PDB file of C-alpha atoms and ligand atoms in Angstrom:
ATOM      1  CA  UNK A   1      89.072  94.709 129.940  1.00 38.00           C
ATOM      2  CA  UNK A   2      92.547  92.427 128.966  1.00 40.00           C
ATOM      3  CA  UNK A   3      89.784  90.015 128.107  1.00 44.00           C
ATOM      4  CA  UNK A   4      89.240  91.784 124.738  1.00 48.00           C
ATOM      5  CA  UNK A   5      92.247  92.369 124.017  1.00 47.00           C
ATOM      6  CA  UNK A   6      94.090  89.466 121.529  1.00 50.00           C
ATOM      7  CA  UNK A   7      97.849  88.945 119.951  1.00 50.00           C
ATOM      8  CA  UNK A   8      98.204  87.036 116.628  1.00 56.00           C
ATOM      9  CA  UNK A   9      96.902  83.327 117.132  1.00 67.00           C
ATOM     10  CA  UNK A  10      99.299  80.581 115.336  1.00 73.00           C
ATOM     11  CA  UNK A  11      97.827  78.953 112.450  1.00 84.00           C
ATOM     12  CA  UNK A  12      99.836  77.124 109.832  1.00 87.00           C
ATOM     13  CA  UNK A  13      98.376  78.722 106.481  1.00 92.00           C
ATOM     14  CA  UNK A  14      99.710  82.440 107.938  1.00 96.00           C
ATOM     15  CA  UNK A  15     102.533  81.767 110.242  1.00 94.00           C
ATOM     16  CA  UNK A  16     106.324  80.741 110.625  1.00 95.00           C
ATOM     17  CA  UNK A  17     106.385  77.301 111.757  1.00 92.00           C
ATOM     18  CA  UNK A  18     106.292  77.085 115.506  1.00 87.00           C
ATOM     19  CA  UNK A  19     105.507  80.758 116.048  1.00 91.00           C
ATOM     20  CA  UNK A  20     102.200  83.134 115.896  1.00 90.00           C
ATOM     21  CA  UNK A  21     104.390  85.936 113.552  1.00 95.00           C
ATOM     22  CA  UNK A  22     102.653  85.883 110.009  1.00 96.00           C
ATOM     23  CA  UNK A  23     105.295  85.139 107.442  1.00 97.00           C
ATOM     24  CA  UNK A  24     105.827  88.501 105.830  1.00 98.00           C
ATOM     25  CA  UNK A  25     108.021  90.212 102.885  1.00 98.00           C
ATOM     26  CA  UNK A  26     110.318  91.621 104.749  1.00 98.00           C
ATOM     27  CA  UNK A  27     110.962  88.289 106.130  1.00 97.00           C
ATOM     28  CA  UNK A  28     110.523  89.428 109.761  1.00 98.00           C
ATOM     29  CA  UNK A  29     110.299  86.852 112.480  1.00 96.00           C
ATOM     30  CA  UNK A  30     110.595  88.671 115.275  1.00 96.00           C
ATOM     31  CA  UNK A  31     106.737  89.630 116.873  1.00 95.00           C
ATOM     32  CA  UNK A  32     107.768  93.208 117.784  1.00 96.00           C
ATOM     33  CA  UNK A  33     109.958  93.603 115.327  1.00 97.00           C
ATOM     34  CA  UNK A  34     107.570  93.270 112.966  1.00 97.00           C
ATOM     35  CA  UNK A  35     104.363  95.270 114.555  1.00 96.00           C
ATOM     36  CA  UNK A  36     107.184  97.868 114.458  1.00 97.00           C
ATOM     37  CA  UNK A  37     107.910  97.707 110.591  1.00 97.00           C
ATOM     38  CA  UNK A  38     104.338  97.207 109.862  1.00 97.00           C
ATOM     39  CA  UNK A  39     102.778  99.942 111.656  1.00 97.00           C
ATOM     40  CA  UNK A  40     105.248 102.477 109.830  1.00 98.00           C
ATOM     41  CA  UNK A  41     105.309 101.198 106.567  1.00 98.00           C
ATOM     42  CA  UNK A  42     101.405 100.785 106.891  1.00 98.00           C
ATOM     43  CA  UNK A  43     100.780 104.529 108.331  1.00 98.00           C
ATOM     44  CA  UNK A  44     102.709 105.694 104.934  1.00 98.00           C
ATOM     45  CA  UNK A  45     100.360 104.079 102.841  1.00 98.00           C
ATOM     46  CA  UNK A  46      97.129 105.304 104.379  1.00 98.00           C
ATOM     47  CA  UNK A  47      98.172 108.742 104.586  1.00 98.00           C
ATOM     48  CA  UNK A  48      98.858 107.600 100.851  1.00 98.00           C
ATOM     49  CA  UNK A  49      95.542 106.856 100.558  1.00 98.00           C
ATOM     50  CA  UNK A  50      93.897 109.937 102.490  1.00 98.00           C
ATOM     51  CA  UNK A  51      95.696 112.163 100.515  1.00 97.00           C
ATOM     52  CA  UNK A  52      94.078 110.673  97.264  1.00 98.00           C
ATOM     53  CA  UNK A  53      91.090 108.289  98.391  1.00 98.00           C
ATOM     54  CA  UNK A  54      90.733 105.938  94.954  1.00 98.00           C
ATOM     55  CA  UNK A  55      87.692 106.723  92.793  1.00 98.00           C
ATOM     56  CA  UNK A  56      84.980 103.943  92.614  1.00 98.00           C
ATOM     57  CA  UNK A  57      82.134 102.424  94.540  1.00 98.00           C
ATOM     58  CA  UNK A  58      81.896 101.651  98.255  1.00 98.00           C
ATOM     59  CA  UNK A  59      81.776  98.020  97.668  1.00 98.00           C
ATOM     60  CA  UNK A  60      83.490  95.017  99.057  1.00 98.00           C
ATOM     61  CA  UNK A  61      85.734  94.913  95.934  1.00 98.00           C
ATOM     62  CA  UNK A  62      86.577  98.720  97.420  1.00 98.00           C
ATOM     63  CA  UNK A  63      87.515  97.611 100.594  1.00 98.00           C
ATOM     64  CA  UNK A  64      89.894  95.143  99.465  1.00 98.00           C
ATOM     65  CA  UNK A  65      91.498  97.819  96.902  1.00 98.00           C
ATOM     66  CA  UNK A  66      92.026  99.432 100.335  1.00 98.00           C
ATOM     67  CA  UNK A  67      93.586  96.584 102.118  1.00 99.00           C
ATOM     68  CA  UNK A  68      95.816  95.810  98.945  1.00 98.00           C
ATOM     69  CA  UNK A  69      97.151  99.008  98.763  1.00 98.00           C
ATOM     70  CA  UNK A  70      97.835  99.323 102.776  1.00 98.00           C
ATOM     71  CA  UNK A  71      99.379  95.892 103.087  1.00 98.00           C
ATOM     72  CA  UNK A  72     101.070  95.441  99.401  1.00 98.00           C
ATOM     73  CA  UNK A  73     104.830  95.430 101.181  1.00 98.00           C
ATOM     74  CA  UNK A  74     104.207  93.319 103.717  1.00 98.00           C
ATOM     75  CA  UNK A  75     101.736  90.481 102.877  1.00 98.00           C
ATOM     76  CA  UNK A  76     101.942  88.396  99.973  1.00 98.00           C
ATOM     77  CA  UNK A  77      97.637  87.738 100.969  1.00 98.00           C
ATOM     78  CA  UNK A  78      97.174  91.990 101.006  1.00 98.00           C
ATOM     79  CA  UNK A  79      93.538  92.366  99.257  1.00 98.00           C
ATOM     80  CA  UNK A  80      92.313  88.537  99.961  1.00 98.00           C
ATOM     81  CA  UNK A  81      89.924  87.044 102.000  1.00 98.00           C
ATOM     82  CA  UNK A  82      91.621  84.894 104.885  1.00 97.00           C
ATOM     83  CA  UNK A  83      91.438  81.714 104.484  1.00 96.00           C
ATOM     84  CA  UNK A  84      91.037  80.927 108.336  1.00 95.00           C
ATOM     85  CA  UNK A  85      88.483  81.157 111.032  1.00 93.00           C
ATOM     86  CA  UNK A  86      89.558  83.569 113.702  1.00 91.00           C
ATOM     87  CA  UNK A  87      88.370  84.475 117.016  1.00 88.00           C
ATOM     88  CA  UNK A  88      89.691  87.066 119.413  1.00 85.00           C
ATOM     89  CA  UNK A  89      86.958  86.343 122.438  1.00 80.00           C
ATOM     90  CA  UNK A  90      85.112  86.945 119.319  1.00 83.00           C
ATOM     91  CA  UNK A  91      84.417  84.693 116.948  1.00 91.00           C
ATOM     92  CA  UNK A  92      84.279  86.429 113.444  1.00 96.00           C
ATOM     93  CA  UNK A  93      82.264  85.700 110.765  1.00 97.00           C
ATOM     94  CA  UNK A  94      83.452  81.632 109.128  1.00 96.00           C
ATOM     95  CA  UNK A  95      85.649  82.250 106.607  1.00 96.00           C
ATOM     96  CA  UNK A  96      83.640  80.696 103.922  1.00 97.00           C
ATOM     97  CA  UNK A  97      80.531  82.982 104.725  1.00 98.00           C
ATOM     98  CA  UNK A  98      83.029  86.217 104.343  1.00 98.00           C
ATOM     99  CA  UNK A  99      82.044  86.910 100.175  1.00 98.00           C
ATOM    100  CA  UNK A 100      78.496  86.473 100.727  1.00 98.00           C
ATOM    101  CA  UNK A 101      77.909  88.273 104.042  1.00 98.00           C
ATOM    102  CA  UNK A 102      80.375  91.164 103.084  1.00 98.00           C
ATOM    103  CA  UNK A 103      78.280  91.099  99.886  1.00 98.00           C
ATOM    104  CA  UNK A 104      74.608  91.449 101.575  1.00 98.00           C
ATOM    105  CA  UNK A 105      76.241  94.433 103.818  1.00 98.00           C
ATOM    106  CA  UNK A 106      77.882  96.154 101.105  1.00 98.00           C
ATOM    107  CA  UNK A 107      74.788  95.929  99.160  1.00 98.00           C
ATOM    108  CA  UNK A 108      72.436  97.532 102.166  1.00 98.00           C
ATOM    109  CA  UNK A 109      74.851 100.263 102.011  1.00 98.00           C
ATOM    110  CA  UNK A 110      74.251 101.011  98.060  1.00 98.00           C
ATOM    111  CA  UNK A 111      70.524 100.790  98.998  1.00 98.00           C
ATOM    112  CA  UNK A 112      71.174 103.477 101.600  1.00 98.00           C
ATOM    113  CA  UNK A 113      72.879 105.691  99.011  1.00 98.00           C
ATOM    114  CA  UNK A 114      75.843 105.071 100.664  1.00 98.00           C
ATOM    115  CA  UNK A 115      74.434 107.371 103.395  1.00 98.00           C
ATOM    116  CA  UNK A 116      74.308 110.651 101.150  1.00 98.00           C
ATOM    117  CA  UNK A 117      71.706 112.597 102.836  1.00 95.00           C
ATOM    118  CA  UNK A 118      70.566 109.828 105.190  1.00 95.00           C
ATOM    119  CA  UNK A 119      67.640 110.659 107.106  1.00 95.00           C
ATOM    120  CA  UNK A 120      68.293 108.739 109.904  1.00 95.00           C
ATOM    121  CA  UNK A 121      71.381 109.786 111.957  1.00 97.00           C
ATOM    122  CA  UNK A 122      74.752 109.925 110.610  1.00 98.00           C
ATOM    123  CA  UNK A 123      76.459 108.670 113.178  1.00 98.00           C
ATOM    124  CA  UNK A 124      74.563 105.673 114.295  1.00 98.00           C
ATOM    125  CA  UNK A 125      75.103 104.496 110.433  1.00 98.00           C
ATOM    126  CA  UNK A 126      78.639 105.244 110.592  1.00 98.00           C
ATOM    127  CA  UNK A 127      78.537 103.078 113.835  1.00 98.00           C
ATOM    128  CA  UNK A 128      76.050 100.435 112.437  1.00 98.00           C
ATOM    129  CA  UNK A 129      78.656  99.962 109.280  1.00 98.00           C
ATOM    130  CA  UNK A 130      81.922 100.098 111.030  1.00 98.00           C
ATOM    131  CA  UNK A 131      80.766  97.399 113.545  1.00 98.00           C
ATOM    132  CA  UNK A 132      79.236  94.977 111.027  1.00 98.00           C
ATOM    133  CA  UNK A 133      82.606  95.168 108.619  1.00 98.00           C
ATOM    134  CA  UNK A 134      84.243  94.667 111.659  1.00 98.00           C
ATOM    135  CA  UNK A 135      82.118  91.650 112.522  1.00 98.00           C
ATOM    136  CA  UNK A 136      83.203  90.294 109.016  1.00 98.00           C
ATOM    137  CA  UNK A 137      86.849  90.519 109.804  1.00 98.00           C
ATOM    138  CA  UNK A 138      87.593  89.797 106.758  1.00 98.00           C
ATOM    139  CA  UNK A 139      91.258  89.456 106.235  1.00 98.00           C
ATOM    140  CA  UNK A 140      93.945  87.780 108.610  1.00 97.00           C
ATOM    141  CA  UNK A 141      95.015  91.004 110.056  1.00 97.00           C
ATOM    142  CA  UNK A 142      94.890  94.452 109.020  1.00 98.00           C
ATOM    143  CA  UNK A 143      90.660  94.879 109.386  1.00 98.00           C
ATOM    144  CA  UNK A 144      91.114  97.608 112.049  1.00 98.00           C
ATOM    145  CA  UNK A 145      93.276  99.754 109.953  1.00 98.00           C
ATOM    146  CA  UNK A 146      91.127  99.139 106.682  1.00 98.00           C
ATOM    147  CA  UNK A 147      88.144  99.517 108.071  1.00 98.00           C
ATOM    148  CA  UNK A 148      88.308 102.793 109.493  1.00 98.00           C
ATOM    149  CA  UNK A 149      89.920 104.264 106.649  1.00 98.00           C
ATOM    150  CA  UNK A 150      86.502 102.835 104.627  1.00 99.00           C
ATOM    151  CA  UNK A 151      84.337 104.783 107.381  1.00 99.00           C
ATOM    152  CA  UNK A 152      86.429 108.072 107.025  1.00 98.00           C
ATOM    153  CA  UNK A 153      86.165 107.546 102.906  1.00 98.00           C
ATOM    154  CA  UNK A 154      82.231 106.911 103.321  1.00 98.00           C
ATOM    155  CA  UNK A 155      81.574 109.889 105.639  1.00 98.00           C
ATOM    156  CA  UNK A 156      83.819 112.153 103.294  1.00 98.00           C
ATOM    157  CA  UNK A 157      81.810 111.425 100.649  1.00 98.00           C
ATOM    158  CA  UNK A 158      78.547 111.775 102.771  1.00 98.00           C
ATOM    159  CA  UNK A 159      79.487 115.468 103.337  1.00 98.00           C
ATOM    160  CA  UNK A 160      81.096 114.334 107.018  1.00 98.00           C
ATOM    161  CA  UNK A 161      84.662 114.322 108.911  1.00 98.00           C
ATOM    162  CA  UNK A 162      85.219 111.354 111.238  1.00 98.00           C
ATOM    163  CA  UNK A 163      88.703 111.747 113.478  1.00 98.00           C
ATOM    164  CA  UNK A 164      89.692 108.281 114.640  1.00 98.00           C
ATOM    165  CA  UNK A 165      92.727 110.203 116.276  1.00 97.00           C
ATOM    166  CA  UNK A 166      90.983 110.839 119.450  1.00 97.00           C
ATOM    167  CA  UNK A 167      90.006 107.189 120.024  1.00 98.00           C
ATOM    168  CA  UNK A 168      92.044 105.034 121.726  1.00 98.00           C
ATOM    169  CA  UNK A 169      92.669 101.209 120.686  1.00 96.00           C
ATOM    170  CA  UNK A 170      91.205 100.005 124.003  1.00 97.00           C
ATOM    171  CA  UNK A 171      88.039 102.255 123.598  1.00 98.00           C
ATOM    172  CA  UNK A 172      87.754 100.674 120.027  1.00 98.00           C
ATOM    173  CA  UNK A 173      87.743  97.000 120.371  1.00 96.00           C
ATOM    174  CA  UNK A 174      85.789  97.673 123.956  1.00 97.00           C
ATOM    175  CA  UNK A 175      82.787  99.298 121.495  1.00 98.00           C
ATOM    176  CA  UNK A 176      83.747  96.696 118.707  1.00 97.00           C
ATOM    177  CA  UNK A 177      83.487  94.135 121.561  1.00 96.00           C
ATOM    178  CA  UNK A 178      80.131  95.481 122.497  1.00 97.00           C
ATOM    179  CA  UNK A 179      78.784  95.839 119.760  1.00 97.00           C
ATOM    180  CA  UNK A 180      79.418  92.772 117.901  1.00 96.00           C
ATOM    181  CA  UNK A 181      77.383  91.257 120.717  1.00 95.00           C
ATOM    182  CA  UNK A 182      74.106  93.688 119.681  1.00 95.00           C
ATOM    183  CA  UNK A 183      74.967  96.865 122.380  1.00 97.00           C
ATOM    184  CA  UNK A 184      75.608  99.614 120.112  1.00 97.00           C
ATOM    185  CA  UNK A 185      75.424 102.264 122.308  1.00 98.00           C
ATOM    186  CA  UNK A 186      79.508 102.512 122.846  1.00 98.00           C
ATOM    187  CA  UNK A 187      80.240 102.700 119.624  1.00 98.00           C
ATOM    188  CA  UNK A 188      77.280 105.492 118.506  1.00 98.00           C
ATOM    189  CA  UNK A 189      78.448 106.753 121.655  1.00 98.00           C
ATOM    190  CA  UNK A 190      81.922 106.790 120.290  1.00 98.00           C
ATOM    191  CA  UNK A 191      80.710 107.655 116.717  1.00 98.00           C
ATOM    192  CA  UNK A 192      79.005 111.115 118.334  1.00 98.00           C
ATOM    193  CA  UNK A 193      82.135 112.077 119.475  1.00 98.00           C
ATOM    194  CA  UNK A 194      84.134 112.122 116.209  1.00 98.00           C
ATOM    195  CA  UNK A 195      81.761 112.762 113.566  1.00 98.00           C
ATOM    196  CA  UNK A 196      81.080 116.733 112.704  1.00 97.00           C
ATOM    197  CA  UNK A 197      79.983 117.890 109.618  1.00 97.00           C
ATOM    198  CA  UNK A 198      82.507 119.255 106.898  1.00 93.00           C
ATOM    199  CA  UNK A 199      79.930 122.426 106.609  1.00 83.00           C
ATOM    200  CA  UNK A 200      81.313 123.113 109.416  1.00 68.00           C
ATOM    201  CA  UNK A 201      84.662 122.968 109.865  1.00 59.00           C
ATOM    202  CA  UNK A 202      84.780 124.317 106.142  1.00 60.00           C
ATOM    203  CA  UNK A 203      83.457 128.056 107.732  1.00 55.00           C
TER     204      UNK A 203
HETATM  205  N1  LIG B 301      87.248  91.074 121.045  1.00 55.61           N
HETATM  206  C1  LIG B 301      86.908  91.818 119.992  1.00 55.61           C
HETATM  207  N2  LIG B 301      85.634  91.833 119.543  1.00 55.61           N
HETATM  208  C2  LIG B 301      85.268  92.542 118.468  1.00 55.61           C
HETATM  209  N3  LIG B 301      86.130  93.297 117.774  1.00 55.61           N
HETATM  210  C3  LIG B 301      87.407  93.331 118.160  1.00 55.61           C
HETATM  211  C4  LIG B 301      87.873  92.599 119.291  1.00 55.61           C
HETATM  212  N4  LIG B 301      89.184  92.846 119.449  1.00 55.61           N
HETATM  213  C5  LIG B 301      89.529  93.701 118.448  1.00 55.61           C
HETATM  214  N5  LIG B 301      88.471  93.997 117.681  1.00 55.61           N
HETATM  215  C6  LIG B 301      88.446  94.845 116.496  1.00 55.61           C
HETATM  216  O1  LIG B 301      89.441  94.374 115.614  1.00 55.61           O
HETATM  217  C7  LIG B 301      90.278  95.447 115.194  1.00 55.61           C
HETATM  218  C8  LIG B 301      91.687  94.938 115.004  1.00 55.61           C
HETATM  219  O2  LIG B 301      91.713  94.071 113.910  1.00 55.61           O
HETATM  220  P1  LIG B 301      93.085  93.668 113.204  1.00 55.61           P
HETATM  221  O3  LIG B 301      94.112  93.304 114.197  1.00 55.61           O
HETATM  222  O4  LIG B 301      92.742  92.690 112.120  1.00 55.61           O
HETATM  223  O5  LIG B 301      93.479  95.022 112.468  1.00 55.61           O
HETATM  224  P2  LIG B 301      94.555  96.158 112.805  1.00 55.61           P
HETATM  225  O6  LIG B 301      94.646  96.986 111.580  1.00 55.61           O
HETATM  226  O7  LIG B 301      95.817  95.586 113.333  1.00 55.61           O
HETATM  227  O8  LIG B 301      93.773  96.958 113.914  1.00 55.61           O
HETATM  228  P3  LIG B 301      94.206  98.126 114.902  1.00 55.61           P
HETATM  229  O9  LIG B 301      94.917  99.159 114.070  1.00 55.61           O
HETATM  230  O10 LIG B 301      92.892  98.613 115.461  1.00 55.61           O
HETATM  231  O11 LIG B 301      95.098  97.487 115.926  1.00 55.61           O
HETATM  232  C9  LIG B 301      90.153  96.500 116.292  1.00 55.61           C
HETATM  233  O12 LIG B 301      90.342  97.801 115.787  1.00 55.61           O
HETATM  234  C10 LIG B 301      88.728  96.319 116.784  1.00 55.61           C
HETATM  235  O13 LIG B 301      87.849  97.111 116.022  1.00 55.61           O
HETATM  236 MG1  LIG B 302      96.155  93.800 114.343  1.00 55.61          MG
END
């Protein structure tokens, strides 16, 4: 299991010299320092976000929006493509491929009417999308976060509720692991578990 599991890797473009900690507004050098401040000032912003989901299409230009807004105090990058391969006993997507693969994706999901009364099932599509953004990876750090605030947007607008809050982080990147290597069946697995219907828990 540890194998999946990954800490910021040093590269110069991101980091303080000599050290994996990305450079950051609040000037924070210190590793757990900082995964402290982030995660707080971070979890303010999405419920920012959940509370009033921005208008628009589901498109890549969306999901940056998203990753703008989340990261805006702490990253002077929040909203751009990285501009660094990086693997975490994954290797995501090159970094020059990121525009035109997140394009393809993003449009197979306007093709799929952004999964408004998909006949095939919900949750495998949830699964299917959430594992190929994730494949993307495509900013330096934050794609967890971003991404499954996209999936919870998309299913909301789908007619769907999708609670990441049971899901633990090493259940997550064990799925994301998986299926970024073809198996799916974790994360539709995982996807079954969280995904009702808002007909439902509207009676
Ligand atoms: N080895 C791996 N293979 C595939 N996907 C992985 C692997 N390790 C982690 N992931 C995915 O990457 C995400 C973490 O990405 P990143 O660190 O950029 O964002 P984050 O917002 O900090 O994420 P999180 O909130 O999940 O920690 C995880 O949620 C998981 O989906
Ligand atoms: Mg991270």
């Amino acid at each position: 299991m540890s194998d999946y599991f990954y800490n910021y890797e040093y590269d110069k473009t991101y980091c303080y010299p000599s050290s994996s900690v990305l450079k950051n507004k609040l000037n924070i050098q210190d590793a757990s320092d900082l995964l402290k401040a982030e995660r707080n000032i971070t979890a303010l912003r999405i419920l920012e976000l959940k509370m009033a989901p921005p208008k628009g299409s589901l498109n890549f230009d969306y999901l940056r929006k998203l990753h703008f807004y989340i990261f805006q105090d702490i990253y002077t990058w929040a909203g751009e493509i990285r501009t660094v391969d990086i693997t975490k006993g994954t290797k995501f997507c090159l970094f020059r491929y990121i525009e035109e693969q997140a394009n393809d994706l993003f449009r197979k999901l306007k093709n799929e009417n952004y999964l408004i009364d998909t006949k095939e099932s919900i949750e495998r599509r949830l699964s299917f999308y959430l594992s190929e953004i994730n494949a993307i990876h495509p900013f330096r750090e934050g794609n967890g976060r971003v991404q499954r605030l996209f999936i919870e947007i998309l299913a909301d607008r789908a007619g769907y509720e999708v609670d990441f809050s049971v899901v633990t982080a090493e259940e997550m990147i064990t799925a994301s692991y998986q299926s970024f290597h073809k198996n799916y069946e974790p994360m539709d697995e995982l996807f079954r578990r969280i995904t009702c219907s808002k007909a439902i828990t509207d009676v």
